[in-house]
CSV table of C-alpha atoms in Angstrom, one decimal:
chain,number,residue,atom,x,y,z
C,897,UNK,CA,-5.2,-50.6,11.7
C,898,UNK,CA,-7.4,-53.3,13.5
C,899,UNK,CA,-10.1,-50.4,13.7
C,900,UNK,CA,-9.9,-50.1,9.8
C,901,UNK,CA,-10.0,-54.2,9.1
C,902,UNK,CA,-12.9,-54.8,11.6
C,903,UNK,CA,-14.6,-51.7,9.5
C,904,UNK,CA,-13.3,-53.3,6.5
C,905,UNK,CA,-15.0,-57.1,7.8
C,906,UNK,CA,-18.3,-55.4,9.3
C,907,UNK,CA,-18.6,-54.1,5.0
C,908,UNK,CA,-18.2,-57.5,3.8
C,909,UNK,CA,-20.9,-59.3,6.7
C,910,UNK,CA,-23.1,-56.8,5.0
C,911,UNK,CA,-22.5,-56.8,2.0
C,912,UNK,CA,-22.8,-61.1,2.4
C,913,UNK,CA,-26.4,-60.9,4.7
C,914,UNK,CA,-28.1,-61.1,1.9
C,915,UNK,CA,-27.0,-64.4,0.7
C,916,UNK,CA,-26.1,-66.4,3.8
C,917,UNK,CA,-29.6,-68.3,4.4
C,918,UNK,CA,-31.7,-67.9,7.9
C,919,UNK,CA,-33.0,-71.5,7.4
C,920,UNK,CA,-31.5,-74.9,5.9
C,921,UNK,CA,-34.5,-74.8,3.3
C,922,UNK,CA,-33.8,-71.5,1.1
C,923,UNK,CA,-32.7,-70.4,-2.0
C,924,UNK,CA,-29.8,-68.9,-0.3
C,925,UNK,CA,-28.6,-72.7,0.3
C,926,UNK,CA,-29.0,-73.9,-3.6
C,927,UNK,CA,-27.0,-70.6,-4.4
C,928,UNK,CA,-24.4,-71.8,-2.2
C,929,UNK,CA,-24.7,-75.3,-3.4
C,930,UNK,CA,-24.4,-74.0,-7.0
C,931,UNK,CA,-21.3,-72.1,-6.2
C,932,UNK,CA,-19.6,-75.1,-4.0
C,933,UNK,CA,-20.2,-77.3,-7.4
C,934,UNK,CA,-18.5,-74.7,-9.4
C,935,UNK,CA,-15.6,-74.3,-7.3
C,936,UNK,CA,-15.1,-78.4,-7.5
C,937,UNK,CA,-15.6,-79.0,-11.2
C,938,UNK,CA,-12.9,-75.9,-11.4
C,939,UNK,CA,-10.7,-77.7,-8.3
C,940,UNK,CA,-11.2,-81.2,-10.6
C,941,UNK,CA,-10.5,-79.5,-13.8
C,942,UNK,CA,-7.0,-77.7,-12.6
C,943,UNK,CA,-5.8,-81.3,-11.1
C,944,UNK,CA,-4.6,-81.5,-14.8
C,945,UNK,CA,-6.0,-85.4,-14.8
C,946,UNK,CA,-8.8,-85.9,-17.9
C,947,UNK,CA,-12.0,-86.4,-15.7
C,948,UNK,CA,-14.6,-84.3,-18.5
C,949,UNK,CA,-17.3,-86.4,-17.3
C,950,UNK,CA,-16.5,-85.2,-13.7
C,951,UNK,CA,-16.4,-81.5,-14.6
C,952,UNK,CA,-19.2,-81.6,-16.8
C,953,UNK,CA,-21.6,-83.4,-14.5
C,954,UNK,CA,-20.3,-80.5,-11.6
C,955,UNK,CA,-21.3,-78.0,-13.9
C,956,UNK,CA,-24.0,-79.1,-14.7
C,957,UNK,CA,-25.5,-79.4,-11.1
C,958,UNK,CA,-24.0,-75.5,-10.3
C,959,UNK,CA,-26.6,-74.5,-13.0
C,960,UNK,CA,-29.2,-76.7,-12.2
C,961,UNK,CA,-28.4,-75.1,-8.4
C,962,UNK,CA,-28.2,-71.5,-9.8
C,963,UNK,CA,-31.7,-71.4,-11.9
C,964,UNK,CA,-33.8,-73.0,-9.1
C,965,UNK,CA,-32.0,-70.5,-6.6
C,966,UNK,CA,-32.9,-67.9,-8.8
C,967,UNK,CA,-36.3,-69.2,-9.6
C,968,UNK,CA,-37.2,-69.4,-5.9
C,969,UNK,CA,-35.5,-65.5,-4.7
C,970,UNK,CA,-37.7,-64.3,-7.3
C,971,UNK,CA,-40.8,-66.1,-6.3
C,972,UNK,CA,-40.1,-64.3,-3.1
C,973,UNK,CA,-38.9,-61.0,-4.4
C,974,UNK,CA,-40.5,-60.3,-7.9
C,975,UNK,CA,-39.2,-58.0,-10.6
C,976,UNK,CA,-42.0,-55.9,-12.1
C,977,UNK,CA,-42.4,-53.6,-15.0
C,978,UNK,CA,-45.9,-51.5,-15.3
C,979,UNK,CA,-47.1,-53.7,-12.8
C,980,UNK,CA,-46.4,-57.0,-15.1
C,981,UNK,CA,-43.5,-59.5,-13.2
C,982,UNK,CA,-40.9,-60.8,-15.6
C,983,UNK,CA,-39.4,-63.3,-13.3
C,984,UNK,CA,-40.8,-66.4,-16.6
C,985,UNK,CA,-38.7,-64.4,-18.7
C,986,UNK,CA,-35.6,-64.0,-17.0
C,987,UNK,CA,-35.6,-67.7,-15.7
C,988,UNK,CA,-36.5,-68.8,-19.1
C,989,UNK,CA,-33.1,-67.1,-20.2
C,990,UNK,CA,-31.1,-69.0,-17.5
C,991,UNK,CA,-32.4,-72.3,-19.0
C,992,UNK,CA,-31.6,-71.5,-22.5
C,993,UNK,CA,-28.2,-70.3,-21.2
C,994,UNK,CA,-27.9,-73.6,-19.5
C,995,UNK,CA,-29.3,-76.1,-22.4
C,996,UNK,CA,-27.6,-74.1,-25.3
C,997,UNK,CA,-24.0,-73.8,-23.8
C,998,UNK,CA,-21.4,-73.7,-25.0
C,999,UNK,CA,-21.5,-71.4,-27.7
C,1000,UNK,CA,-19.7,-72.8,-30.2
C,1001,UNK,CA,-21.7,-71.4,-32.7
C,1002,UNK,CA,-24.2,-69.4,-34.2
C,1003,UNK,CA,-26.5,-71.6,-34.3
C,1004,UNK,CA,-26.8,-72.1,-30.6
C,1005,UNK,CA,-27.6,-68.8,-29.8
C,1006,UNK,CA,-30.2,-68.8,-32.7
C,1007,UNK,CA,-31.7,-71.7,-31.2
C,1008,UNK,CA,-31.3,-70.4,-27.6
C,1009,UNK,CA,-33.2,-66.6,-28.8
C,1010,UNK,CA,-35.9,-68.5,-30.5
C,1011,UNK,CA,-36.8,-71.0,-27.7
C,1012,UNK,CA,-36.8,-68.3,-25.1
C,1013,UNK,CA,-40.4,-67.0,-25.5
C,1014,UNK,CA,-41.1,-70.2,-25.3
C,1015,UNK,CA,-39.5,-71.6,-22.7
C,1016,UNK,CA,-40.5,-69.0,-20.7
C,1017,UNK,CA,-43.5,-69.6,-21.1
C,1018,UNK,CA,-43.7,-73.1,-19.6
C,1019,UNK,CA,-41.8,-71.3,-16.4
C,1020,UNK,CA,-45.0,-69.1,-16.3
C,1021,UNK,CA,-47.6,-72.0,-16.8
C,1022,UNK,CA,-45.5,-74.6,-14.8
C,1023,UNK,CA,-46.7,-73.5,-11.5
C,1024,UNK,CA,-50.6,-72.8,-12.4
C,1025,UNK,CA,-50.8,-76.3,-13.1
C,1026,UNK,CA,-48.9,-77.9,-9.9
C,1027,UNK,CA,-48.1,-76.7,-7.1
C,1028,UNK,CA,-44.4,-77.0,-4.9
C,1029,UNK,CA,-45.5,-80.6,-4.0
C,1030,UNK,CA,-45.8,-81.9,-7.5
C,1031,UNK,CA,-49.5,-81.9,-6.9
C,1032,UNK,CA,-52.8,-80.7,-9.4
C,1033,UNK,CA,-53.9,-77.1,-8.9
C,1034,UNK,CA,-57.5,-76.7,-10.2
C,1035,UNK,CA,-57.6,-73.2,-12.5
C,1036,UNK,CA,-60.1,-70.6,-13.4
C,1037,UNK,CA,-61.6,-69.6,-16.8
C,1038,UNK,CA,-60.1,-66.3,-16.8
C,1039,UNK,CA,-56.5,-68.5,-15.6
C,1040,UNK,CA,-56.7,-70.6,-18.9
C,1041,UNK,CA,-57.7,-67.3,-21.1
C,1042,UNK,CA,-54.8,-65.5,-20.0
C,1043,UNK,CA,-52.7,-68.8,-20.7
C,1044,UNK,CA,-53.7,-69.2,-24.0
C,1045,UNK,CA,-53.4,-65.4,-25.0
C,1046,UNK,CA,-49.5,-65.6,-23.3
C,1047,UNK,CA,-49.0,-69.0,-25.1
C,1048,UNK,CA,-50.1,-67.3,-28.7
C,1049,UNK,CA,-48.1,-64.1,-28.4
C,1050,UNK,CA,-44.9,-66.2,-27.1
C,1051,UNK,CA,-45.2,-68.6,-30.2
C,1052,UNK,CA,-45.8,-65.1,-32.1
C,1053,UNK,CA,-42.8,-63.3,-30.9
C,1054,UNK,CA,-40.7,-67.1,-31.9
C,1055,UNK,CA,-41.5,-66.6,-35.0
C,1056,UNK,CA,-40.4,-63.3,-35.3
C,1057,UNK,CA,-37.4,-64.2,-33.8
C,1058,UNK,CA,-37.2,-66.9,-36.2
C,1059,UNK,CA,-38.0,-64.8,-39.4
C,1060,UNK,CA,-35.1,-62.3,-38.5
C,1061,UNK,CA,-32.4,-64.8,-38.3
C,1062,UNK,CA,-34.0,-66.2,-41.8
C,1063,UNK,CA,-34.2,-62.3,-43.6
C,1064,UNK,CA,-30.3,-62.0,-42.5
C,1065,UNK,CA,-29.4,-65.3,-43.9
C,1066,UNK,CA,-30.8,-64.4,-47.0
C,1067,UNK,CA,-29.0,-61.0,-47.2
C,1068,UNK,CA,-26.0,-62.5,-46.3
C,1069,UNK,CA,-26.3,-65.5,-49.0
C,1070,UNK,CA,-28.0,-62.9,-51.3
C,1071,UNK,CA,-26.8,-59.1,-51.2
C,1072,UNK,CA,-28.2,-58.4,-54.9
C,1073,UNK,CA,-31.9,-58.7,-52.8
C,1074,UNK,CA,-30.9,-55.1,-51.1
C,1075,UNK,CA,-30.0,-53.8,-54.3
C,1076,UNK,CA,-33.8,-52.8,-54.5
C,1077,UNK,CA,-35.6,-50.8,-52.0
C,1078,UNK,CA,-37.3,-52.2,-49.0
C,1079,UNK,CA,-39.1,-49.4,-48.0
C,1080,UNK,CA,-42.7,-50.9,-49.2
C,1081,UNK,CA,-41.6,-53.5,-47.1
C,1082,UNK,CA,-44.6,-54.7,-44.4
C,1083,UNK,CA,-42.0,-56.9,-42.4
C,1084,UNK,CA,-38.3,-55.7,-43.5
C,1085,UNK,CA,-36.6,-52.4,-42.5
C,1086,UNK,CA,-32.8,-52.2,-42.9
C,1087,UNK,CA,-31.2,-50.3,-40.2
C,1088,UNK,CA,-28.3,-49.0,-42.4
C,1089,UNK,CA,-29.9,-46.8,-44.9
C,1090,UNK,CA,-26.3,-45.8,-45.9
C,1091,UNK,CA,-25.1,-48.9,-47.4
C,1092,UNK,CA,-24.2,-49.2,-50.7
C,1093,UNK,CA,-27.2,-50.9,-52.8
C,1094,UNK,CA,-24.9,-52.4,-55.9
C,1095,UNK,CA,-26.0,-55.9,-57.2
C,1096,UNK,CA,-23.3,-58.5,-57.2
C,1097,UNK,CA,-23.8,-59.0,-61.2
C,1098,UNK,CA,-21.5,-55.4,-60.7
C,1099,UNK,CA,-18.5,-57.4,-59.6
C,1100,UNK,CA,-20.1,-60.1,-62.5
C,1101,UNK,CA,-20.0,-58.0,-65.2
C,1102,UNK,CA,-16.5,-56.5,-64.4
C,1103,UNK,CA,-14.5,-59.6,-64.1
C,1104,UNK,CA,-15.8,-61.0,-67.1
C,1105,UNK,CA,-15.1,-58.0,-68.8
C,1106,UNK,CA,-11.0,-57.8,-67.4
C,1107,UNK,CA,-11.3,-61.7,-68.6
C,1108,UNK,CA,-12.6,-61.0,-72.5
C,1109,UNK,CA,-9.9,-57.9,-72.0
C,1110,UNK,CA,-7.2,-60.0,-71.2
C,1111,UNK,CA,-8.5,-63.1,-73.7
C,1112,UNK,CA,-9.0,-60.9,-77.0
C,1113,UNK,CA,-6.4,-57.7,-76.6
C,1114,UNK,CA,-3.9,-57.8,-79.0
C,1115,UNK,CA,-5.5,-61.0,-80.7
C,1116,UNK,CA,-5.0,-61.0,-84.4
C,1117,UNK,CA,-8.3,-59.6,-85.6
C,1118,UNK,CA,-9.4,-63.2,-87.3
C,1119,UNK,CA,-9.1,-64.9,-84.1
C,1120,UNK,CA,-11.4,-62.2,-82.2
C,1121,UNK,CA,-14.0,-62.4,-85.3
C,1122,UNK,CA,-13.7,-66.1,-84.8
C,1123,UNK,CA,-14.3,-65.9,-81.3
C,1124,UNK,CA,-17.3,-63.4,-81.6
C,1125,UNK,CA,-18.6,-65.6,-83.8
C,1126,UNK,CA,-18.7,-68.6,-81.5
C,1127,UNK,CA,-19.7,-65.9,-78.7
C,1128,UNK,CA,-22.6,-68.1,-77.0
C,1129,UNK,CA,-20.5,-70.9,-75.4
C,1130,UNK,CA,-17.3,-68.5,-74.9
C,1131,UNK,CA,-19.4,-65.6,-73.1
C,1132,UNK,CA,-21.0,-68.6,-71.1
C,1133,UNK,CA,-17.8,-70.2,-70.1
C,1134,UNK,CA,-16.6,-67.0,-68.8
C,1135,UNK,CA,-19.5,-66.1,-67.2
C,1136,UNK,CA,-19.2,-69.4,-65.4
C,1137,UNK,CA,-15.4,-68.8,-64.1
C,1138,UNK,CA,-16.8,-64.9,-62.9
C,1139,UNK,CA,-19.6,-66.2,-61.1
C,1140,UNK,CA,-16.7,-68.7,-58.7
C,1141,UNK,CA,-15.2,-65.3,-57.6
C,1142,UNK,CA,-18.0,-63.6,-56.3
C,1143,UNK,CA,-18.1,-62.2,-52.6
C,1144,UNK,CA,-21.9,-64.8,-52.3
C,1145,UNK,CA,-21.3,-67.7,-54.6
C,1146,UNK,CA,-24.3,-69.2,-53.3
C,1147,UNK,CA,-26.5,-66.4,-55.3
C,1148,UNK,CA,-24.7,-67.4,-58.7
C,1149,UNK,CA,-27.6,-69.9,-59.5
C,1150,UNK,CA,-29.7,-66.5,-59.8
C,1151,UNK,CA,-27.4,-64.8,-62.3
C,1152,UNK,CA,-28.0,-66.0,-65.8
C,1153,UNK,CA,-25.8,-64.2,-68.5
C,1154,UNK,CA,-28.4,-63.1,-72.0
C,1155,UNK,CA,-25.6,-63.3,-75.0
C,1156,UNK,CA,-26.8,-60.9,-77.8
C,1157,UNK,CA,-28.1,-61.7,-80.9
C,1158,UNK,CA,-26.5,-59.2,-83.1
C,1159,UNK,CA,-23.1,-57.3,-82.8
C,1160,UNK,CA,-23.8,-53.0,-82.9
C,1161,UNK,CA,-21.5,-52.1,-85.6
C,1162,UNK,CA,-19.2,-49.2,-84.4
C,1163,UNK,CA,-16.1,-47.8,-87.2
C,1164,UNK,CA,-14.9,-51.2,-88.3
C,1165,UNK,CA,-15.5,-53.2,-85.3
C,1166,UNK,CA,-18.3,-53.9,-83.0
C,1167,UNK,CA,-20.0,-53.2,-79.4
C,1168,UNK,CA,-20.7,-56.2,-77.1
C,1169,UNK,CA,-23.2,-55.8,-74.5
C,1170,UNK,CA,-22.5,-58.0,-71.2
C,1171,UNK,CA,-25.9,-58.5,-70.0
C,1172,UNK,CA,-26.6,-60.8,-66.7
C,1173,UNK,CA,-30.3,-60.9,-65.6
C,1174,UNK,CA,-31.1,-61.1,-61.7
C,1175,UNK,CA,-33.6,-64.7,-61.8
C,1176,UNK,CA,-34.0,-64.2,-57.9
C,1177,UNK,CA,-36.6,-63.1,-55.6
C,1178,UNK,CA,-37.0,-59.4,-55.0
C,1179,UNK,CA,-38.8,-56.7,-53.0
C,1180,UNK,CA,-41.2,-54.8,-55.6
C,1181,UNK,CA,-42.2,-56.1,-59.7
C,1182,UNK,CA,-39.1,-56.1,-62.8
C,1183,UNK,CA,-36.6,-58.0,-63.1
C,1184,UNK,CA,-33.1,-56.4,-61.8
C,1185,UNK,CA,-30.4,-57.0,-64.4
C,1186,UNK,CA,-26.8,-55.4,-65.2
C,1187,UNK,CA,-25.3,-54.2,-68.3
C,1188,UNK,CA,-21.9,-53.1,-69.7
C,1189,UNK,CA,-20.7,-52.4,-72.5
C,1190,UNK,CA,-17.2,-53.6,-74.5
C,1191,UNK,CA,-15.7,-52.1,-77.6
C,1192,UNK,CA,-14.0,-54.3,-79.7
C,1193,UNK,CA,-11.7,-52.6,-82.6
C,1194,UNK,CA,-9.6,-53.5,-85.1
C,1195,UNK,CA,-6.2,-51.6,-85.5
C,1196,UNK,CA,-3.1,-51.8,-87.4
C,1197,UNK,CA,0.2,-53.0,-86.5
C,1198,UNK,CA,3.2,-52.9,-88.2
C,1199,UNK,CA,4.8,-56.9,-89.4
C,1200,UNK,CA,7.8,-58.3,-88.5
C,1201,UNK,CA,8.3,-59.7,-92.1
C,1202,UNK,CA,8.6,-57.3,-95.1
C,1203,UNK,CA,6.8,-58.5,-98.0
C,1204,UNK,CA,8.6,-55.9,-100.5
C,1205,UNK,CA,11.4,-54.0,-100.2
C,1206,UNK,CA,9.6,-50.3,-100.9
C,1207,UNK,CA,6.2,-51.3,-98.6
C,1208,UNK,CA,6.0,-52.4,-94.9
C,1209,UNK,CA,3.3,-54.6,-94.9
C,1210,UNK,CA,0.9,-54.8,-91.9
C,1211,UNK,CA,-1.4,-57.0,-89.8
C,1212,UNK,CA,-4.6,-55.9,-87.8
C,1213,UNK,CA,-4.8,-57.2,-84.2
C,1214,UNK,CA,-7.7,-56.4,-81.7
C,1215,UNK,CA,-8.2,-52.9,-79.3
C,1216,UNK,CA,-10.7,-53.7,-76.0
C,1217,UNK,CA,-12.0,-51.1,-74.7
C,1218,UNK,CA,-14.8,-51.7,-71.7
C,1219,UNK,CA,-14.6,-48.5,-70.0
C,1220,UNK,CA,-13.6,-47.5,-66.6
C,1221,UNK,CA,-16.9,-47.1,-65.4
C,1222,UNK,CA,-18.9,-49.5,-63.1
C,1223,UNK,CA,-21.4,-51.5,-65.2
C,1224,UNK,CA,-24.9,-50.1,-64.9
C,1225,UNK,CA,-28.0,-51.8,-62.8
C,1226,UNK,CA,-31.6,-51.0,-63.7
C,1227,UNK,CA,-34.5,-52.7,-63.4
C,1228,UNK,CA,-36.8,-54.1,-66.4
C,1229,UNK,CA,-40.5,-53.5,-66.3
């Protein structure tokens, strides 16, 4: 047993060499300073007492211990891919861990992404300019180049960054924009080529169609004539409810309904075409819009009031048919 547990101890003194410092002046000592702060902001935090400035400010010097631990054990021991060190890159990422915490939302971590190129690039200038002293280091020509060319493809690969988090914003705020194809696209490429490409004037067209259903079924047939004779401001009021129950509200202001200027005659009653016209940006020339189609009929019913004793009279009320199929998206030239 004590053979196995001084086994067991010799493991753990190796396993430890690494980060117990030879000398007083190390990054082995601001690693241990870093992880003495954590322990006492987490010792001050489980006292139960409300001391948030105490715990924040431990924190706060654990990181500030941890990145310039880090930052000197790779100055020491570099990390290299293809012969190119990526110790600016990985420090950079501590810091934006460390200024953009906590992640409460999304837009920390957008922030954090798109300042790490260039945040790591003032860890990679920093120390051609000054030294460990704090003091002016003179540079060469070729230096500066190299500093320039680093600081342009960082400021590059931000705005790249920052164009991506914009493109998904948009698709999320405005799905009828990948109802078109993006493959002539110079910048965009969607990953899913699966995904469904339906325009939200779909869902548009087929709620306000359920709602002139539901409004003019059964009418008496005088009341729908009435009402397709006012059709402008009715088809526009609906289309204004429909447009509040869409999946991206935001992308209503894009949808604008075209009322038609003539009924299609069909038997005794009429077709209406539901039009909505995508005003929005898109990915190649036309304009996108959506159409369906309702049929609005006139049929017989029989009256509750008998007008003479040998004949039933009878009063014509209103048939809607819309069709169970999805309305139709195409694209005007």
């Amino acid at each position: 047993m004590q053979d196995l547990l001084r086994s067991f101890g010799k493991e753990i003194k190796t396993l430890l060499q690494p980060l117990l410092p030879n000398e007083y002046f190390s990054w082995q000592t601001l690693l241990l300073l870093s992880l003495f702060s954590l322990f006492m902001a987490a010792a001050v935090e489980s006292t139960g007492e409300s001391n948030p400035w105490a715990v924040a400010l431990l924190t706060n010097f654990s990181w500030i211990f941890f990145i310039s631990a880090i930052w000197w054990a790779l100055k020491e021991n570099p990390i290299e891919i293809f012969r190119f060190s990526i110790n600016p890159w990985i420090i950079g990422a501590l810091i934006c861990l460390f200024l953009f915490n906590p992640w409460t939302d999304d837009t920390r971590f957008r922030w954090a992404l798109t300042c790490w190129p260039l945040i790591s690039m003032g860890v990679l200038a920093l120390p051609q300019f000054v030294d460990w002293e704090l003091r002016l280091k003179q540079r060469s020509q070729s230096t500066n180049k190299t500093l320039v060319m680093t600081t342009l493809i960082n400021l590059l690969l931000s705005s790249w960054i920052l164009f991506h988090f914009r493109v998904q914003d948009w698709v999320n705020h405005y799905p009828s924009l990948l109802a078109s194809s993006l493959e002539q696209s110079s910048f965009v490429y969607d990953f899913d080529q699966g995904r469904a490409r339906q325009a939200q004037g779909i869902p548009l067209l087929e709620s306000m169609a359920v709602e002139i259903t539901e409004e003019l079924n059964e009418q008496p047939w005088y009341q729908t004539e009435r009402w397709l004779y006012t059709r402008d401001s009715q088809l526009e009021t609906i289309f204004q409810r429909a447009k509040e129950l869409l999946d991206a509200p935001t992308e209503g202001k894009f949808w604008q309904v075209e009322v038609p200027q003539a009924l299609r005659p069909v038997d005794e009653g009429y077709l209406l075409d539901l039009t909505v016209n995508w005003t929005g940006p898109a990915s190649r020339e036309g304009r996108l819009f959506v159409q369906k189609t309702c049929k609005i009929l006139p049929v017989d019913r029989s009256s509750a009031v008998s007008m003479q004793a040998d004949a039933q009279p009878t009063s014509r009320s209103t048939f809607v048919d819309c069709g169970s199929e999805l309305a139709l998206q195409r694209l005007r030239k």
